[in-house]
Short mmCIF file of C-alpha atoms and ligand atoms in Angstrom, two decimals:
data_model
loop_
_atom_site.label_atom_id
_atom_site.label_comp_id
_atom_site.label_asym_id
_atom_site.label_seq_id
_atom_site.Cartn_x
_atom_site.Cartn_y
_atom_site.Cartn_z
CA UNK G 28 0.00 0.00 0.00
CA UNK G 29 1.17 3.75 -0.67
CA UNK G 30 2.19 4.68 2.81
CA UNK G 31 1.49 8.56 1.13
CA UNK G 32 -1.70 7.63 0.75
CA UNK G 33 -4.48 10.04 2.30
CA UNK G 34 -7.97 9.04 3.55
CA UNK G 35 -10.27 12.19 3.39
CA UNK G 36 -13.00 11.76 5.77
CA UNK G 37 -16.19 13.34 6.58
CA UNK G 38 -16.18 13.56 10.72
CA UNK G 39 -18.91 13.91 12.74
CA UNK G 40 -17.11 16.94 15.47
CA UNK G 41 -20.65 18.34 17.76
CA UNK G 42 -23.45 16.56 17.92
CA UNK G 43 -26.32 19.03 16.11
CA UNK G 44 -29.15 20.36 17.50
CA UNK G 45 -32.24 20.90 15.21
CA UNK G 46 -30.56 21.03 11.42
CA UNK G 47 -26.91 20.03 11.19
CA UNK G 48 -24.68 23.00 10.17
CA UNK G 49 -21.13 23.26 9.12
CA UNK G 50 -19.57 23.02 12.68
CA UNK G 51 -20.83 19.85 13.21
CA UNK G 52 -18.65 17.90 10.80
CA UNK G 53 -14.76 18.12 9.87
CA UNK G 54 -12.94 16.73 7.06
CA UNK G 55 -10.38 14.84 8.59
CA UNK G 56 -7.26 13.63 6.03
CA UNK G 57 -6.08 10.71 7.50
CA UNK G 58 -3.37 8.58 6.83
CA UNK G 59 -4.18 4.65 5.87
CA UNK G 60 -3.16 1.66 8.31
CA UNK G 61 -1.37 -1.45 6.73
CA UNK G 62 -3.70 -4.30 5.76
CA UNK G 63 -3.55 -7.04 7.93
CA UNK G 64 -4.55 -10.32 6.54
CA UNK G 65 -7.91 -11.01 5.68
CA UNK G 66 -8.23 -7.21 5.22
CA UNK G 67 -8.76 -4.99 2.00
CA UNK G 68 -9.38 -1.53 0.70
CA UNK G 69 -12.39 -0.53 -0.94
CA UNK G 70 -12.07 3.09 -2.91
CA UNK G 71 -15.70 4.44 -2.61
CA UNK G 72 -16.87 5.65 -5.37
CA UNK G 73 -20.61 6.41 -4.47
CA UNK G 74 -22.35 7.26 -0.43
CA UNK G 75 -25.89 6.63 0.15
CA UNK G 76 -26.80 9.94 2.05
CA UNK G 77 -29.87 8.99 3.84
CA UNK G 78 -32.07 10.66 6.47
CA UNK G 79 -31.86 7.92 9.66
CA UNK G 80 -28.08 9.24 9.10
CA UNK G 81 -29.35 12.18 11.40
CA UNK G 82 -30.06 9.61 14.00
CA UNK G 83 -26.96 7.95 14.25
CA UNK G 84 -25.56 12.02 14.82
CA UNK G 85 -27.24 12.17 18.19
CA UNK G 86 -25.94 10.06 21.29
CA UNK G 87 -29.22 8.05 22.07
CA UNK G 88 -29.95 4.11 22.21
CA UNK G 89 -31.34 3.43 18.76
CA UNK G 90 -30.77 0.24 16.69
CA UNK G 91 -27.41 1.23 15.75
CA UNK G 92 -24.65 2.95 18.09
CA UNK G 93 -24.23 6.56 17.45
CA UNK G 94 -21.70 8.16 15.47
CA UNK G 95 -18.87 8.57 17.99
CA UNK G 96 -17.33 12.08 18.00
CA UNK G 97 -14.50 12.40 15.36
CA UNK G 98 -15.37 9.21 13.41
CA UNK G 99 -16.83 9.78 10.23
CA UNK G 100 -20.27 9.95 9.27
CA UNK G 101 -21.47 6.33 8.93
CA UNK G 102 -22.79 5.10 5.67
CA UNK G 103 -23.35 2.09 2.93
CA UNK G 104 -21.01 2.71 -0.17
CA UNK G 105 -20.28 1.44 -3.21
CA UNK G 106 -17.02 1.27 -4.26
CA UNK G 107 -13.98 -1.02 -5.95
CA UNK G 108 -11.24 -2.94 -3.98
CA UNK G 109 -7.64 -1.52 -4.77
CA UNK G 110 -5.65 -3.76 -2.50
CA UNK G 111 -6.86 -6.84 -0.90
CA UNK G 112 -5.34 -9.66 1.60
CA UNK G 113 -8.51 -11.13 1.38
CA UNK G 114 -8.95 -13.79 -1.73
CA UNK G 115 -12.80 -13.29 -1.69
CA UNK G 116 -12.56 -9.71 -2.27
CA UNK G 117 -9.94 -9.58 -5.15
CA UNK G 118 -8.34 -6.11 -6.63
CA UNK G 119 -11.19 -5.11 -9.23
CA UNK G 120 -13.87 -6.03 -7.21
CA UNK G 121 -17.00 -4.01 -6.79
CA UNK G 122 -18.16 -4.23 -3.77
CA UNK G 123 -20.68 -2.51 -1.53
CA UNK G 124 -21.37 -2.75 2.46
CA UNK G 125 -21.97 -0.31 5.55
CA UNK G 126 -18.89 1.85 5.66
CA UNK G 127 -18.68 5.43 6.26
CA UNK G 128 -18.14 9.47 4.00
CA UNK G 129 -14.35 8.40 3.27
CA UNK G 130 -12.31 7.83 0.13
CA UNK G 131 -11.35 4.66 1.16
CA UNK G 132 -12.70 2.01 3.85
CA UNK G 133 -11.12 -1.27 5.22
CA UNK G 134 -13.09 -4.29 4.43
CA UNK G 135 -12.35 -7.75 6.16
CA UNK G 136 -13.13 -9.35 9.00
CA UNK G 137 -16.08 -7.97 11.47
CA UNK G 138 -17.03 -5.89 8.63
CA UNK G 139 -20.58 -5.68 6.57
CA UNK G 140 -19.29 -5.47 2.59
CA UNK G 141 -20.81 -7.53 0.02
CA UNK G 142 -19.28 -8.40 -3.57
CA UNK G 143 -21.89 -6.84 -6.21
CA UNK G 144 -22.07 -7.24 -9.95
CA UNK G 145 -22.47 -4.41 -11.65
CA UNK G 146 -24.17 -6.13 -14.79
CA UNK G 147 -27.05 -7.04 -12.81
CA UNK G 148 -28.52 -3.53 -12.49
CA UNK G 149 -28.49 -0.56 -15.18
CA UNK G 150 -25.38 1.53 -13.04
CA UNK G 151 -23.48 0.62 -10.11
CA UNK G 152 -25.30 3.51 -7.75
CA UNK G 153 -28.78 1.10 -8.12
CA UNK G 154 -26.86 -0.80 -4.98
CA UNK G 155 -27.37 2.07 -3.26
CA UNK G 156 -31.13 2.97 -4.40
CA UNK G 157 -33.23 0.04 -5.70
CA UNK G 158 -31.22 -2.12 -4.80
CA UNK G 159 -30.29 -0.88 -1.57
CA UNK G 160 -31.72 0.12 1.68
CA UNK G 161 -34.16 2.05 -0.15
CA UNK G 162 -35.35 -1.10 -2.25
CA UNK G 163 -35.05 -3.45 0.46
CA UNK G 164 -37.53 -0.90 2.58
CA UNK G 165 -39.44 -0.40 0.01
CA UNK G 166 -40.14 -4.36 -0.75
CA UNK G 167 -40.18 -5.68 2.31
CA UNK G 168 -41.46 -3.28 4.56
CA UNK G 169 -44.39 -2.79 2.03
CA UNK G 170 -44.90 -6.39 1.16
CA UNK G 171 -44.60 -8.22 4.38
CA UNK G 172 -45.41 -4.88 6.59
CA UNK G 173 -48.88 -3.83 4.66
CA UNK G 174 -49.55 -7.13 3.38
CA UNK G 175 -51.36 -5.39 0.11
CA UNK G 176 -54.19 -6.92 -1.70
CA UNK G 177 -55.20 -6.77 -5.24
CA UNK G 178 -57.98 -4.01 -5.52
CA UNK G 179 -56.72 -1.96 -2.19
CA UNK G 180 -56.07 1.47 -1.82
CA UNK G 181 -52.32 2.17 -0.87
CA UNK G 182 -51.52 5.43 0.57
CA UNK G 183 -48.06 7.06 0.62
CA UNK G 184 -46.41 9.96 2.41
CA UNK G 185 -43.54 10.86 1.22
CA UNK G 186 -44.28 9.45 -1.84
CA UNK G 187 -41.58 10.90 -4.33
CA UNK G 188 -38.38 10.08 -2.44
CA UNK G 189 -36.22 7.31 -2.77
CA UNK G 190 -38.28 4.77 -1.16
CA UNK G 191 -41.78 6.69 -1.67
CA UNK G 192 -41.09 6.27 -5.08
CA UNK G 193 -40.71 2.40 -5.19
CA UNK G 194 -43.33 1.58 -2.67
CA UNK G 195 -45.87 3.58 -5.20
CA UNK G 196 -44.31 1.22 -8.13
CA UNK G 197 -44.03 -1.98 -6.19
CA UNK G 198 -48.04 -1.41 -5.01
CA UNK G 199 -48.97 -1.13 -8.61
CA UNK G 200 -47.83 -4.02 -9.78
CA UNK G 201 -49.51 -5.59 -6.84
CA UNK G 202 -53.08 -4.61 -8.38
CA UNK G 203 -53.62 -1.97 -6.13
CA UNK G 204 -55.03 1.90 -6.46
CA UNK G 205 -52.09 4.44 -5.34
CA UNK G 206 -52.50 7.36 -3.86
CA UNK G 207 -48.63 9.84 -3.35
CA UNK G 208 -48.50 12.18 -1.26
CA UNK G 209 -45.42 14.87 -1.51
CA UNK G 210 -44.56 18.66 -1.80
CA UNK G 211 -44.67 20.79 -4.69
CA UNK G 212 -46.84 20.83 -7.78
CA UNK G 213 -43.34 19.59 -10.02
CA UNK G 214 -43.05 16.15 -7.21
CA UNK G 215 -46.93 15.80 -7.37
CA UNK G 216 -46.73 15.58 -11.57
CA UNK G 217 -43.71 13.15 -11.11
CA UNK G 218 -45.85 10.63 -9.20
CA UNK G 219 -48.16 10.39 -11.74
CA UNK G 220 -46.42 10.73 -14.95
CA UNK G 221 -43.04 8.92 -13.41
CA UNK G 222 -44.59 6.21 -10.71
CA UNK G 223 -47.68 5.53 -11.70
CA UNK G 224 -49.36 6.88 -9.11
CA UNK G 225 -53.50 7.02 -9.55
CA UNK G 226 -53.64 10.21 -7.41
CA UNK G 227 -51.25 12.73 -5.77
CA UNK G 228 -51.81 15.01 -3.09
CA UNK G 229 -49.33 18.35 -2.71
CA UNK G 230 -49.34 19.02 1.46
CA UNK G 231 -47.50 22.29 1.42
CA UNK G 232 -49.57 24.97 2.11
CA UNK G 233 -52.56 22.75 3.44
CA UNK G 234 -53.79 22.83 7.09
CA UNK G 235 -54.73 19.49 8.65
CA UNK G 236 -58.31 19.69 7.54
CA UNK G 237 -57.57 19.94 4.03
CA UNK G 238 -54.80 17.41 3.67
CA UNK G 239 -58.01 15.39 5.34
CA UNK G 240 -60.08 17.00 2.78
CA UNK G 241 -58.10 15.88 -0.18
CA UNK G 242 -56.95 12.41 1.19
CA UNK G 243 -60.74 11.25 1.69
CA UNK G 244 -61.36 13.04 -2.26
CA UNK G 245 -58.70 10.82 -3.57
CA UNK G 246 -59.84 7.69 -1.54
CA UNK G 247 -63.13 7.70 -1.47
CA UNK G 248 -63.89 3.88 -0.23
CA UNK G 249 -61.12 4.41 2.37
CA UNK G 250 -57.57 3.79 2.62
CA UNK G 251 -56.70 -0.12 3.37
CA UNK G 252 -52.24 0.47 3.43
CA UNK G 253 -51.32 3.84 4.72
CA UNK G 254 -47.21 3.62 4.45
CA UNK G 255 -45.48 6.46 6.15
CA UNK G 256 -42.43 8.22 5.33
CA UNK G 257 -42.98 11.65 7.17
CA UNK G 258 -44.96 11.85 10.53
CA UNK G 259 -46.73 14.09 12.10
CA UNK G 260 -49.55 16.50 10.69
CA UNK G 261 -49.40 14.25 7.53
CA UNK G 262 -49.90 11.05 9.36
CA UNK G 263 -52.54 12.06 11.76
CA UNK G 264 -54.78 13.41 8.79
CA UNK G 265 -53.87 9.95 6.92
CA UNK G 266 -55.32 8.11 9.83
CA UNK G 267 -58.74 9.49 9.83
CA UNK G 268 -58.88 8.07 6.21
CA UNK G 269 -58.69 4.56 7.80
CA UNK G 270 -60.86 1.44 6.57
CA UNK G 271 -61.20 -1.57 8.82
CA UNK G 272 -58.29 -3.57 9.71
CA UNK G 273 -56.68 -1.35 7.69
CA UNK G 274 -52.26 -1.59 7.88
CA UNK G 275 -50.52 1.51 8.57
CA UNK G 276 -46.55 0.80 8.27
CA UNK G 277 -44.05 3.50 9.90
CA UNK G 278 -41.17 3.22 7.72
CA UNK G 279 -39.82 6.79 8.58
CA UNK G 280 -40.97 10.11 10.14
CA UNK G 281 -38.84 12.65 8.90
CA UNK G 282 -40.54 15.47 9.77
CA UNK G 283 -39.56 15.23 13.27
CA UNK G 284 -35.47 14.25 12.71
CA UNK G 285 -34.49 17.54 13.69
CA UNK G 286 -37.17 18.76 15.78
CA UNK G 287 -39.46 17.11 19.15
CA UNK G 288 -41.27 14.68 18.33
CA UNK G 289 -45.01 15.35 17.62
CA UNK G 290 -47.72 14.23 19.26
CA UNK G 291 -49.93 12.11 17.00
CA UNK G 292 -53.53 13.15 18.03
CA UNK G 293 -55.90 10.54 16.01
CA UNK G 294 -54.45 7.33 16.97
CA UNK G 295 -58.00 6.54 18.26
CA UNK G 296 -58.90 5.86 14.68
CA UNK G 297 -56.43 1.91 15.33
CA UNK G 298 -59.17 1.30 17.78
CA UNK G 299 -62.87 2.01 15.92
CA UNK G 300 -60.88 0.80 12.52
CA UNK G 301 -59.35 -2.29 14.28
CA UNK G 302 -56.20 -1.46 12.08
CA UNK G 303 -52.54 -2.44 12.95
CA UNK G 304 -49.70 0.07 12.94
CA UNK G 305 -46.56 -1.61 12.77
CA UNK G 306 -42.81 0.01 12.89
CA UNK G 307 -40.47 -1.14 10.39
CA UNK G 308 -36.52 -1.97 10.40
CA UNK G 309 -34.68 -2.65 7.56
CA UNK G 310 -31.77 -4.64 10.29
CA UNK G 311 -34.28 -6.96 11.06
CA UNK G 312 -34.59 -8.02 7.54
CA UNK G 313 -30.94 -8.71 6.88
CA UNK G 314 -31.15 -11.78 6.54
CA UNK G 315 -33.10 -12.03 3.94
CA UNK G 316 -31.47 -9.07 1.74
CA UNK G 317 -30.86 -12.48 -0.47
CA UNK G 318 -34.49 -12.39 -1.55
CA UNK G 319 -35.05 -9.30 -2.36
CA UNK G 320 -31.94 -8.25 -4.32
CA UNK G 321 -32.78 -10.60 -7.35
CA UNK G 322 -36.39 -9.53 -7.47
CA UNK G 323 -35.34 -5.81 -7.15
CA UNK G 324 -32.20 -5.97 -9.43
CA UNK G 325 -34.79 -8.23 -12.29
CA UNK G 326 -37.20 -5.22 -12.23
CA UNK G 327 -35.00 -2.28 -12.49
CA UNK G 328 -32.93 -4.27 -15.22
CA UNK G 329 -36.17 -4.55 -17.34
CA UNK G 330 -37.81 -1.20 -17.22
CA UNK G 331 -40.24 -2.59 -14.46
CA UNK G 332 -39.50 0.03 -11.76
CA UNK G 333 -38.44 3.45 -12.35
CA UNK G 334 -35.03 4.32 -9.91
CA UNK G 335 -34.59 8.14 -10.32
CA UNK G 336 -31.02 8.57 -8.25
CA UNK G 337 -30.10 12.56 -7.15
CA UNK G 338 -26.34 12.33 -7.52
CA UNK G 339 -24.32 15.28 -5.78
CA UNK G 340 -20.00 15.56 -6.34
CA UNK G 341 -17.75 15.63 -3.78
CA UNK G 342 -16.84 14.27 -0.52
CA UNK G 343 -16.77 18.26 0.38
CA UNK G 344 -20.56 18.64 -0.19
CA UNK G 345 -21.54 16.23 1.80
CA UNK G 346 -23.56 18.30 4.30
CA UNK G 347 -25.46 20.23 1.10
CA UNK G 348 -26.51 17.14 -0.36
CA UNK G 349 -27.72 15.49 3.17
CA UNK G 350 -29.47 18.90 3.82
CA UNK G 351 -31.21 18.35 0.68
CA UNK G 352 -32.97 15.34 1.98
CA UNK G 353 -34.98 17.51 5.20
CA UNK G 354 -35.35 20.79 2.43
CA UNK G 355 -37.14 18.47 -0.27
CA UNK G 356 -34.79 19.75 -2.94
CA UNK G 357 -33.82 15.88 -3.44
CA UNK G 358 -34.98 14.25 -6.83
CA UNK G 359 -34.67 10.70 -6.44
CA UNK G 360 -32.45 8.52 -3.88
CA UNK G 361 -29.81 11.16 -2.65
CA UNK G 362 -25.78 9.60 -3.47
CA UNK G 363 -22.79 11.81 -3.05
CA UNK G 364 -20.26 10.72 -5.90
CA UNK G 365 -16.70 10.22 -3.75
CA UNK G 366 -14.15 8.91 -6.12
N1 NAP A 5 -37.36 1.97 8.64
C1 NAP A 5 -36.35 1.73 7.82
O1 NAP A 5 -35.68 0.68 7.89
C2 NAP A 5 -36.03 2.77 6.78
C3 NAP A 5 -35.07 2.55 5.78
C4 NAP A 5 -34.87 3.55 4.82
C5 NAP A 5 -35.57 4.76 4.89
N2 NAP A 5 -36.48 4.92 5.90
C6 NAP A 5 -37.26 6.17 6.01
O2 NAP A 5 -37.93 6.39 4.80
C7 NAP A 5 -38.19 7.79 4.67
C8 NAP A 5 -37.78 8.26 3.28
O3 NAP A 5 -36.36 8.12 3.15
P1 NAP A 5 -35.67 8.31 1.71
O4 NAP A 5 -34.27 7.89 1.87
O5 NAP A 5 -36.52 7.68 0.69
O6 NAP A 5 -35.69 9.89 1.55
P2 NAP A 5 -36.43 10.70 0.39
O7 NAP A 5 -37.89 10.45 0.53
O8 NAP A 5 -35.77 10.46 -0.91
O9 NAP A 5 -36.11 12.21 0.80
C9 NAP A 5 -36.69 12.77 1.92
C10 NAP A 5 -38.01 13.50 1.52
O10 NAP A 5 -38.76 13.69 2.70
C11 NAP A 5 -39.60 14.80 2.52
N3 NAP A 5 -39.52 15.65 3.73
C12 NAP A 5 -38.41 16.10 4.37
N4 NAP A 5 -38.76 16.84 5.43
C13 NAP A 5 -40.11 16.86 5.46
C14 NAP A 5 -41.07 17.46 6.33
N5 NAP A 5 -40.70 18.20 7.38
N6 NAP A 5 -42.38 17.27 6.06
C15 NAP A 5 -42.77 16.54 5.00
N7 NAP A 5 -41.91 15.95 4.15
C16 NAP A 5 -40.60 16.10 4.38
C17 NAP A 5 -39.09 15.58 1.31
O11 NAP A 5 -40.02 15.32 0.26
P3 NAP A 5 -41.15 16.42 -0.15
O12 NAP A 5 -40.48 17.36 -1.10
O13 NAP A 5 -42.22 15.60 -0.73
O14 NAP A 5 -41.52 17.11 1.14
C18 NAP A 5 -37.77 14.90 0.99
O15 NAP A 5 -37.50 14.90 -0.39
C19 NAP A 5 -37.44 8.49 5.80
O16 NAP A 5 -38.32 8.77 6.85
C20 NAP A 5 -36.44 7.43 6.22
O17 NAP A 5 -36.01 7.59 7.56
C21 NAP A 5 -36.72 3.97 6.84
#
């Protein structure tokens, strides 16, 4: 290995409060450690910038230990191996696995990387969209989560993001009606024209009456699969559009990432709907990533589902581009180019 060789990383410094800013993060230029055996180097080329990252930042149990100050910002990247002790992971390699914002991270041992072929998929960045943590939300937490039926109505917040997007597509092909909801008249247009959404509902600018207005307009017999991305306001006016034993998955609330939490008000509609709300972890489905990445890779390969990717350059913009997940200015699955 060079021993001049540099490892620019992105470092988590001050834990935020509210919206990260500048002085939260450093980038750190590191030098690398010698491989020990069984060890190699993977040169990211692509990050997934995602928003649980902003729960990793703060120092509180979750399912995954938080960032600890002066490590870099965790994160799954795609990347190829440029020097390997490690006969499974030869130089040339692609390779993708839960690493961190850095040019280059040590794979081996005790570590999460995976060998990926990039003629499986249309570009190497789908194994960090549709077939990624986004994909493997998207199917499983959809499929096994809100357990949709032919002829249902499927609601979605969120519903133009990365896994918005694929939930919308996945439900389709499932037989059921979709209904998006997003921000902006351009996102709203998207999930019609791009994901096949049958109706989309813009929230900006709407109080919580009229979100309830329009959600019960574009489902009139009820909504049977209400999948959340986004929480509060939008969530509470989704539940009073419940049918019986209707499924309501929380797959994210990003609304309240940065801020207190808020409380939901119309959770009494579980009770007179008998519906189930269920949280959902992508870590408990690990073990079956196996499943899904065939299925996934199969329909993004032929034109089944639509993967719209948002790619920002440069490990120096990585706060921008994460910022542009909580501002809505992302279009698609949000990847910071590295290498
Ligand atoms: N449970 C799991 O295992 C798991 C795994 C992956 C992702 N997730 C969750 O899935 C959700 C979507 O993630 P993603 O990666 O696909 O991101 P994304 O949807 O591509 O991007 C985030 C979008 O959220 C919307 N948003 C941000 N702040 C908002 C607010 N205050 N109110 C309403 N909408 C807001 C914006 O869309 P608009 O322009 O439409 O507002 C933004 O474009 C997140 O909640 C994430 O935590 C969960």
């Amino acid at each position: 290995m060079s021993p001049n060789r540099l490892n620019r990383r992105f470092a988590l410094v001050r834990r935020p409060e509210g919206m990260p800013v500048a002085a939260d993060f450093q980038l750190l230029e590191e030098p690398l450690p010698p491989l020990a055996d069984g060890q190699f180097l993977l040169r990211n080329h692509y990050a997934s910038l995602d928003p649980a990252m902003r729960g990793w930042m703060d120092d509180r149990p979750s399912y995954v230990p938080p960032i600890q100050l002066g490590d870099p910002v965790r994160a799954l990247t795609v990347g190829m191996v440029v020097e390997s002790r490690n006969p499974d992971y030869p130089v040339g390699q692609w390779a993708c696995g839960m690493n961190a914002i850095e040019d280059y991270s040590l794979g081996g041992p005790g570590r999460f990387t995976n060998c990926v072929d990039p003629d499986a998929v249309l570009s190497v960045t789908n194994y960090l969209s549709a077939v990624g943590t986004v994909g493997f939300t998207a199917y499983f937490a959809l499929l096994e989560g809100g357990e949709p039926k032919a002829g249902e109505t499927v609601l979605v917040t969120g519903a133009a993001g990365a896994v918005g997007s694929l939930v919308g597509q996945i439900a389709k092909m499932k037989g059921c009606r979709t209904i998006g909801i997003a921000g902006g008249p351009a996102k709203c247009d998207r999930l019609l024209r791009d994901y096949g959404y049958d109706a989309a509902i813009d929230y900006r600018g709407k109080s919580p009456e009229e979100l309830t207005e329009a959600i019960r307009a574009a489902a009139p017999d009820g909504v049977d699969v209400h999948f959340e991305n986004v929480g509060g306001e939008i969530l509470d006016a989704g539940l009073l559009a419940l049918n019986q034993r209707a499924r309501v998955v929380i797959c994210g609330l990003i609304s309240q990432y940065n801020s207190d939490p808020y409380p939901t008000r119309n959770l009494w509609q579980l009770i007179v709907k008998g519906a189930r709300m269920q949280g959902f972890i992508l870590t408990h489905y690990v073990p079956r990533i196996g499943e899904a990445i065939p299925v996934l890779a199969d329909w993004v390969k032929q034109g089944k589902l639509r993967v719209d990717e948002h790619i920002e350059e440069g490990i120096e913009n990585a706060l921008p581009a994460f910022l542009r997940l909580f501002d809505g200015t992302n279009q698609g699955k949000m990847i910071l180019k590295i290498a």
